[in-house]
Amino acid sequence: MSLAKHKVGSDLPFILIMAVIASTYILLILAMIASDLSFTNSSQIFLALKSPEIQYSIKLSLFTCTVSMVLSIIFSIPIAYFLTRYKFKGSKFIDAIIDIPIILPPLIIGLSLLILFQTGVGKFIEQYVSITYAIPSIIIAQFVVACAFSVRTMMVTFNQIPKRMESVAMTLGANKREAFWYILIPEAKNGIFTAASLAWARALGEFGPILLFSGATRMKTEVLPTTVFLEMSIGNIEAAVAVSLIMIGASFVVLMLVRYMGESVF
Amino acid sequence: MVEFQNISIKQGVFSLNNISVKLDDDTYYCLLGKTGSGKTTLVEVLCGLRKFNSGSLFINGIDASEFKPGERDIGYVPQDLILFNQMTISDNIGFALKIRKVDKIVRDQRIKEVSEMLGISHLLQRLPRNLSGGEKQRVAIGRAIIFQPAILLLDEPFNALDYVTKQELFKMLKSIKSKMKVTVLHVTHNIDEVKNLAEKVLTIENAKIEMQERNEFFETRNFLFNEEVI
């Protein structure tokens, strides 16, 4: 029998099974959004948007998310720089610490922040700036989680840029600061944008730490997830769904922006 | 003049022992050796990107062992070129002058001179990703020579280039060397590059370095080189 003769089996069953498994999860997400949409209509969304409480929570969410995003970028760039550009004792320990806010249940982060601001240091800060159950607490709660995601994104970005690029700049006369500003940061600009977008979107969805650390006080510490919680607790499901759809829309816009930046960081 | 004085480098199983060699001014050296023999390591030691375990490195009579890479008066063209992707060709070439805070008018004039010498003045506003291999090579050389260094380091600069482009670059390098009176250390695997460019030949074998005049090298080692190194 000739070994050269061989009939290759059809690829169709394999592709079909893979497609069915893959599409099930995507359909689940789409079905959730479609259900939300079917539960409300445009007039209810506009009515929700006119409510002073929801307008306040939209404005506060935009403000706190933007501040958290800026803080996340400011902190994540040096952390990622040291973790990717230097080998030092304890780097794995620090690397693991970064993941704590990602892995911990959100409520524990809120509880830990609450306790932190009951310690001597926390009370000292509170003498000058009101943190707990005030707007700064929302920013801190969002920042703690968003920054961890931002660090991970910046580490992937910096790891993709060859260290030799900075080394060559240094042979041309640059010091580390100049190599960082003139070479590394321009090369990382898409990654920085991705990190900022993810930090913003992550901050927008933060609820657990905010609930414990900032409370859920109407027109005071009310961000969009808080509004969903408060509206649900008084049985106003239409308003809760309308706010949820606003958040889904905002998150989707951010995620599409990240993809259109064209860098495969995530 | 560059002088390696008893330099030893040890990294894991790799080592170079008691490397001592003097490189004269205004001379074209080719550095040969098998893959993994330590050619690139030696180049990186010279330009300050790698530390050595013992010995001293003198540049122009001064102990430069602790000098930062940018203080060594060396223009470096790495094997993989490493052009700065986000900068135009003009900014790539002028980078060393920008870092030295050279006035923009003087800098632009110098970029113009260097780019004309290398035949790339029509590329100045482009980005590196839009260039051919030979064009990128010229840009990397331009970037390394713009500040008129005393030493030019070329680490396997002509890998993956076609024959015609290589011949053009040979001419260009000879011209740069004669105009700038620069010492060139050119790492290569290619005997053609040695034939066309070298005045002296350095060979790394068994963690030791040996220097020969070009003619002496071809009389004594050409056969070995063809058999063992290529």
PDB file of N, CA and C in Angstrom, chain B residues 107-169:
ATOM      1  N   ARG B 107      22.393  72.356  14.238  1.00  0.00           N
ATOM      2  CA  ARG B 107      21.998  70.938  14.180  1.00  0.00           C
ATOM      3  C   ARG B 107      21.436  70.596  12.801  1.00  0.00           C
ATOM      4  N   ASP B 108      20.530  71.443  12.314  1.00  0.00           N
ATOM      5  CA  ASP B 108      19.922  71.181  10.991  1.00  0.00           C
ATOM      6  C   ASP B 108      20.979  71.181   9.892  1.00  0.00           C
ATOM      7  N   GLN B 109      21.954  72.098  10.019  1.00  0.00           N
ATOM      8  CA  GLN B 109      23.022  72.183   9.017  1.00  0.00           C
ATOM      9  C   GLN B 109      23.831  70.884   9.019  1.00  0.00           C
ATOM     10  N   ARG B 110      24.123  70.404  10.223  1.00  0.00           N
ATOM     11  CA  ARG B 110      24.930  69.171  10.366  1.00  0.00           C
ATOM     12  C   ARG B 110      24.137  67.957   9.857  1.00  0.00           C
ATOM     13  N   ILE B 111      22.825  67.927  10.144  1.00  0.00           N
ATOM     14  CA  ILE B 111      21.981  66.819   9.652  1.00  0.00           C
ATOM     15  C   ILE B 111      22.004  66.824   8.124  1.00  0.00           C
ATOM     16  N   LYS B 112      21.951  68.035   7.552  1.00  0.00           N
ATOM     17  CA  LYS B 112      21.966  68.166   6.082  1.00  0.00           C
ATOM     18  C   LYS B 112      23.289  67.623   5.518  1.00  0.00           C
ATOM     19  N   GLU B 113      24.391  68.015   6.143  1.00  0.00           N
ATOM     20  CA  GLU B 113      25.723  67.565   5.653  1.00  0.00           C
ATOM     21  C   GLU B 113      25.837  66.041   5.720  1.00  0.00           C
ATOM     22  N   VAL B 114      25.463  65.488   6.878  1.00  0.00           N
ATOM     23  CA  VAL B 114      25.615  64.028   7.064  1.00  0.00           C
ATOM     24  C   VAL B 114      24.687  63.272   6.121  1.00  0.00           C
ATOM     25  N   SER B 115      23.451  63.743   6.004  1.00  0.00           N
ATOM     26  CA  SER B 115      22.497  63.024   5.145  1.00  0.00           C
ATOM     27  C   SER B 115      22.920  63.105   3.675  1.00  0.00           C
ATOM     28  N   GLU B 116      23.531  64.227   3.293  1.00  0.00           N
ATOM     29  CA  GLU B 116      24.021  64.328   1.904  1.00  0.00           C
ATOM     30  C   GLU B 116      25.194  63.369   1.690  1.00  0.00           C
ATOM     31  N   MET B 117      26.063  63.308   2.684  1.00  0.00           N
ATOM     32  CA  MET B 117      27.224  62.401   2.583  1.00  0.00           C
ATOM     33  C   MET B 117      26.763  60.944   2.451  1.00  0.00           C
ATOM     34  N   LEU B 118      25.655  60.606   3.131  1.00  0.00           N
ATOM     35  CA  LEU B 118      25.168  59.216   3.126  1.00  0.00           C
ATOM     36  C   LEU B 118      24.120  58.969   2.030  1.00  0.00           C
ATOM     37  N   GLY B 119      23.783  60.018   1.288  1.00  0.00           N
ATOM     38  CA  GLY B 119      22.798  59.877   0.199  1.00  0.00           C
ATOM     39  C   GLY B 119      21.386  59.607   0.690  1.00  0.00           C
ATOM     40  N   ILE B 120      21.030  60.204   1.825  1.00  0.00           N
ATOM     41  CA  ILE B 120      19.678  59.970   2.367  1.00  0.00           C
ATOM     42  C   ILE B 120      18.949  61.292   2.642  1.00  0.00           C
ATOM     43  N   SER B 121      19.388  62.376   1.983  1.00  0.00           N
ATOM     44  CA  SER B 121      18.762  63.670   2.290  1.00  0.00           C
ATOM     45  C   SER B 121      17.295  63.700   1.853  1.00  0.00           C
ATOM     46  N   HIS B 122      16.907  62.839   0.910  1.00  0.00           N
ATOM     47  CA  HIS B 122      15.500  62.801   0.470  1.00  0.00           C
ATOM     48  C   HIS B 122      14.599  62.050   1.462  1.00  0.00           C
ATOM     49  N   LEU B 123      15.203  61.436   2.480  1.00  0.00           N
ATOM     50  CA  LEU B 123      14.412  60.623   3.423  1.00  0.00           C
ATOM     51  C   LEU B 123      14.148  61.329   4.750  1.00  0.00           C
ATOM     52  N   LEU B 124      14.657  62.547   4.902  1.00  0.00           N
ATOM     53  CA  LEU B 124      14.711  63.159   6.238  1.00  0.00           C
ATOM     54  C   LEU B 124      13.376  63.271   6.958  1.00  0.00           C
ATOM     55  N   GLN B 125      12.284  63.464   6.210  1.00  0.00           N
ATOM     56  CA  GLN B 125      10.989  63.648   6.889  1.00  0.00           C
ATOM     57  C   GLN B 125      10.217  62.338   7.049  1.00  0.00           C
ATOM     58  N   ARG B 126      10.786  61.239   6.607  1.00  0.00           N
ATOM     59  CA  ARG B 126      10.083  59.949   6.724  1.00  0.00           C
ATOM     60  C   ARG B 126      10.297  59.319   8.108  1.00  0.00           C
ATOM     61  N   LEU B 127       9.514  58.271   8.364  1.00  0.00           N
ATOM     62  CA  LEU B 127       9.695  57.499   9.588  1.00  0.00           C
ATOM     63  C   LEU B 127      10.480  56.221   9.261  1.00  0.00           C
ATOM     64  N   PRO B 128      11.217  55.667  10.224  1.00  0.00           N
ATOM     65  CA  PRO B 128      12.059  54.487   9.934  1.00  0.00           C
ATOM     66  C   PRO B 128      11.305  53.320   9.307  1.00  0.00           C
ATOM     67  N   ARG B 129      10.031  53.106   9.708  1.00  0.00           N
ATOM     68  CA  ARG B 129       9.314  51.925   9.201  1.00  0.00           C
ATOM     69  C   ARG B 129       9.092  51.957   7.692  1.00  0.00           C
ATOM     70  N   ASN B 130       9.236  53.138   7.095  1.00  0.00           N
ATOM     71  CA  ASN B 130       9.009  53.242   5.650  1.00  0.00           C
ATOM     72  C   ASN B 130      10.295  53.124   4.834  1.00  0.00           C
ATOM     73  N   LEU B 131      11.368  52.679   5.472  1.00  0.00           N
ATOM     74  CA  LEU B 131      12.667  52.627   4.778  1.00  0.00           C
ATOM     75  C   LEU B 131      13.076  51.189   4.437  1.00  0.00           C
ATOM     76  N   SER B 132      13.908  51.063   3.399  1.00  0.00           N
ATOM     77  CA  SER B 132      14.454  49.736   3.053  1.00  0.00           C
ATOM     78  C   SER B 132      15.604  49.408   4.014  1.00  0.00           C
ATOM     79  N   GLY B 133      16.083  48.163   3.958  1.00  0.00           N
ATOM     80  CA  GLY B 133      17.180  47.736   4.837  1.00  0.00           C
ATOM     81  C   GLY B 133      18.424  48.589   4.659  1.00  0.00           C
ATOM     82  N   GLY B 134      18.790  48.854   3.405  1.00  0.00           N
ATOM     83  CA  GLY B 134      19.997  49.641   3.120  1.00  0.00           C
ATOM     84  C   GLY B 134      19.849  51.076   3.605  1.00  0.00           C
ATOM     85  N   GLU B 135      18.643  51.631   3.429  1.00  0.00           N
ATOM     86  CA  GLU B 135      18.397  53.016   3.881  1.00  0.00           C
ATOM     87  C   GLU B 135      18.482  53.102   5.407  1.00  0.00           C
ATOM     88  N   LYS B 136      17.895  52.099   6.080  1.00  0.00           N
ATOM     89  CA  LYS B 136      17.946  52.088   7.556  1.00  0.00           C
ATOM     90  C   LYS B 136      19.398  52.038   8.029  1.00  0.00           C
ATOM     91  N   GLN B 137      20.194  51.228   7.322  1.00  0.00           N
ATOM     92  CA  GLN B 137      21.597  51.086   7.663  1.00  0.00           C
ATOM     93  C   GLN B 137      22.309  52.434   7.594  1.00  0.00           C
ATOM     94  N   ARG B 138      22.024  53.198   6.538  1.00  0.00           N
ATOM     95  CA  ARG B 138      22.657  54.515   6.375  1.00  0.00           C
ATOM     96  C   ARG B 138      22.223  55.469   7.489  1.00  0.00           C
ATOM     97  N   VAL B 139      20.933  55.382   7.847  1.00  0.00           N
ATOM     98  CA  VAL B 139      20.435  56.254   8.915  1.00  0.00           C
ATOM     99  C   VAL B 139      21.153  55.931  10.229  1.00  0.00           C
ATOM    100  N   ALA B 140      21.290  54.627  10.520  1.00  0.00           N
ATOM    101  CA  ALA B 140      21.947  54.223  11.769  1.00  0.00           C
ATOM    102  C   ALA B 140      23.402  54.704  11.792  1.00  0.00           C
ATOM    103  N   ILE B 141      24.063  54.648  10.631  1.00  0.00           N
ATOM    104  CA  ILE B 141      25.450  55.136  10.561  1.00  0.00           C
ATOM    105  C   ILE B 141      25.471  56.660  10.733  1.00  0.00           C
ATOM    106  N   GLY B 142      24.535  57.337  10.066  1.00  0.00           N
ATOM    107  CA  GLY B 142      24.446  58.798  10.182  1.00  0.00           C
ATOM    108  C   GLY B 142      24.236  59.229  11.621  1.00  0.00           C
ATOM    109  N   ARG B 143      23.360  58.531  12.322  1.00  0.00           N
ATOM    110  CA  ARG B 143      23.061  58.847  13.721  1.00  0.00           C
ATOM    111  C   ARG B 143      24.308  58.660  14.600  1.00  0.00           C
ATOM    112  N   ALA B 144      25.133  57.657  14.215  1.00  0.00           N
ATOM    113  CA  ALA B 144      26.317  57.354  15.033  1.00  0.00           C
ATOM    114  C   ALA B 144      27.489  58.297  14.752  1.00  0.00           C
ATOM    115  N   ILE B 145      27.531  58.905  13.560  1.00  0.00           N
ATOM    116  CA  ILE B 145      28.721  59.733  13.241  1.00  0.00           C
ATOM    117  C   ILE B 145      28.473  61.227  13.361  1.00  0.00           C
ATOM    118  N   ILE B 146      27.202  61.625  13.562  1.00  0.00           N
ATOM    119  CA  ILE B 146      26.899  63.065  13.481  1.00  0.00           C
ATOM    120  C   ILE B 146      27.666  63.890  14.507  1.00  0.00           C
ATOM    121  N   PHE B 147      27.985  63.296  15.663  1.00  0.00           N
ATOM    122  CA  PHE B 147      28.695  64.079  16.683  1.00  0.00           C
ATOM    123  C   PHE B 147      30.208  63.898  16.583  1.00  0.00           C
ATOM    124  N   GLN B 148      30.658  63.403  15.431  1.00  0.00           N
ATOM    125  CA  GLN B 148      32.073  63.230  15.113  1.00  0.00           C
ATOM    126  C   GLN B 148      32.837  62.477  16.211  1.00  0.00           C
ATOM    127  N   PRO B 149      32.402  61.232  16.486  1.00  0.00           N
ATOM    128  CA  PRO B 149      33.080  60.464  17.523  1.00  0.00           C
ATOM    129  C   PRO B 149      34.477  60.040  17.078  1.00  0.00           C
ATOM    130  N   ALA B 150      35.319  59.722  18.066  1.00  0.00           N
ATOM    131  CA  ALA B 150      36.681  59.267  17.735  1.00  0.00           C
ATOM    132  C   ALA B 150      36.657  57.819  17.267  1.00  0.00           C
ATOM    133  N   ILE B 151      35.627  57.074  17.714  1.00  0.00           N
ATOM    134  CA  ILE B 151      35.553  55.641  17.397  1.00  0.00           C
ATOM    135  C   ILE B 151      34.162  55.323  16.847  1.00  0.00           C
ATOM    136  N   LEU B 152      34.135  54.537  15.785  1.00  0.00           N
ATOM    137  CA  LEU B 152      32.849  54.092  15.235  1.00  0.00           C
ATOM    138  C   LEU B 152      32.766  52.576  15.389  1.00  0.00           C
ATOM    139  N   LEU B 153      31.732  52.110  16.099  1.00  0.00           N
ATOM    140  CA  LEU B 153      31.542  50.667  16.329  1.00  0.00           C
ATOM    141  C   LEU B 153      30.421  50.155  15.444  1.00  0.00           C
ATOM    142  N   LEU B 154      30.726  49.175  14.627  1.00  0.00           N
ATOM    143  CA  LEU B 154      29.704  48.614  13.733  1.00  0.00           C
ATOM    144  C   LEU B 154      29.549  47.129  14.073  1.00  0.00           C
ATOM    145  N   ASP B 155      28.409  46.738  14.600  1.00  0.00           N
ATOM    146  CA  ASP B 155      28.209  45.344  14.995  1.00  0.00           C
ATOM    147  C   ASP B 155      27.432  44.602  13.900  1.00  0.00           C
ATOM    148  N   GLU B 156      28.156  43.821  13.119  1.00  0.00           N
ATOM    149  CA  GLU B 156      27.576  43.077  11.986  1.00  0.00           C
ATOM    150  C   GLU B 156      26.577  43.948  11.229  1.00  0.00           C
ATOM    151  N   PRO B 157      27.074  45.015  10.627  1.00  0.00           N
ATOM    152  CA  PRO B 157      26.149  46.010  10.081  1.00  0.00           C
ATOM    153  C   PRO B 157      25.483  45.610   8.762  1.00  0.00           C
ATOM    154  N   PHE B 158      26.062  44.657   8.070  1.00  0.00           N
ATOM    155  CA  PHE B 158      25.542  44.389   6.719  1.00  0.00           C
ATOM    156  C   PHE B 158      24.758  43.083   6.611  1.00  0.00           C
ATOM    157  N   ASN B 159      24.335  42.548   7.746  1.00  0.00           N
ATOM    158  CA  ASN B 159      23.540  41.313   7.700  1.00  0.00           C
ATOM    159  C   ASN B 159      22.284  41.538   6.870  1.00  0.00           C
ATOM    160  N   ALA B 160      21.952  40.565   6.045  1.00  0.00           N
ATOM    161  CA  ALA B 160      20.698  40.565   5.290  1.00  0.00           C
ATOM    162  C   ALA B 160      20.607  41.677   4.254  1.00  0.00           C
ATOM    163  N   LEU B 161      21.776  42.196   3.811  1.00  0.00           N
ATOM    164  CA  LEU B 161      21.729  43.184   2.729  1.00  0.00           C
ATOM    165  C   LEU B 161      22.191  42.527   1.424  1.00  0.00           C
ATOM    166  N   ASP B 162      21.659  43.014   0.299  1.00  0.00           N
ATOM    167  CA  ASP B 162      22.029  42.420  -0.985  1.00  0.00           C
ATOM    168  C   ASP B 162      23.433  42.881  -1.404  1.00  0.00           C
ATOM    169  N   TYR B 163      23.993  42.228  -2.422  1.00  0.00           N
ATOM    170  CA  TYR B 163      25.370  42.456  -2.844  1.00  0.00           C
ATOM    171  C   TYR B 163      25.605  43.909  -3.264  1.00  0.00           C
ATOM    172  N   VAL B 164      24.701  44.445  -4.071  1.00  0.00           N
ATOM    173  CA  VAL B 164      24.885  45.807  -4.613  1.00  0.00           C
ATOM    174  C   VAL B 164      24.864  46.822  -3.470  1.00  0.00           C
ATOM    175  N   THR B 165      23.884  46.681  -2.577  1.00  0.00           N
ATOM    176  CA  THR B 165      23.791  47.609  -1.434  1.00  0.00           C
ATOM    177  C   THR B 165      25.064  47.539  -0.593  1.00  0.00           C
ATOM    178  N   LYS B 166      25.550  46.319  -0.380  1.00  0.00           N
ATOM    179  CA  LYS B 166      26.774  46.155   0.414  1.00  0.00           C
ATOM    180  C   LYS B 166      27.951  46.902  -0.225  1.00  0.00           C
ATOM    181  N   GLN B 167      28.092  46.757  -1.563  1.00  0.00           N
ATOM    182  CA  GLN B 167      29.202  47.424  -2.256  1.00  0.00           C
ATOM    183  C   GLN B 167      29.112  48.937  -2.084  1.00  0.00           C
ATOM    184  N   GLU B 168      27.875  49.463  -2.165  1.00  0.00           N
ATOM    185  CA  GLU B 168      27.683  50.911  -1.978  1.00  0.00           C
ATOM    186  C   GLU B 168      28.082  51.324  -0.559  1.00  0.00           C
ATOM    187  N   LEU B 169      27.690  50.481   0.410  1.00  0.00           N
ATOM    188  CA  LEU B 169      28.000  50.814   1.807  1.00  0.00           C
ATOM    189  C   LEU B 169      29.500  50.695   2.093  1.00  0.00           C
TER     190      LEU B 169
END
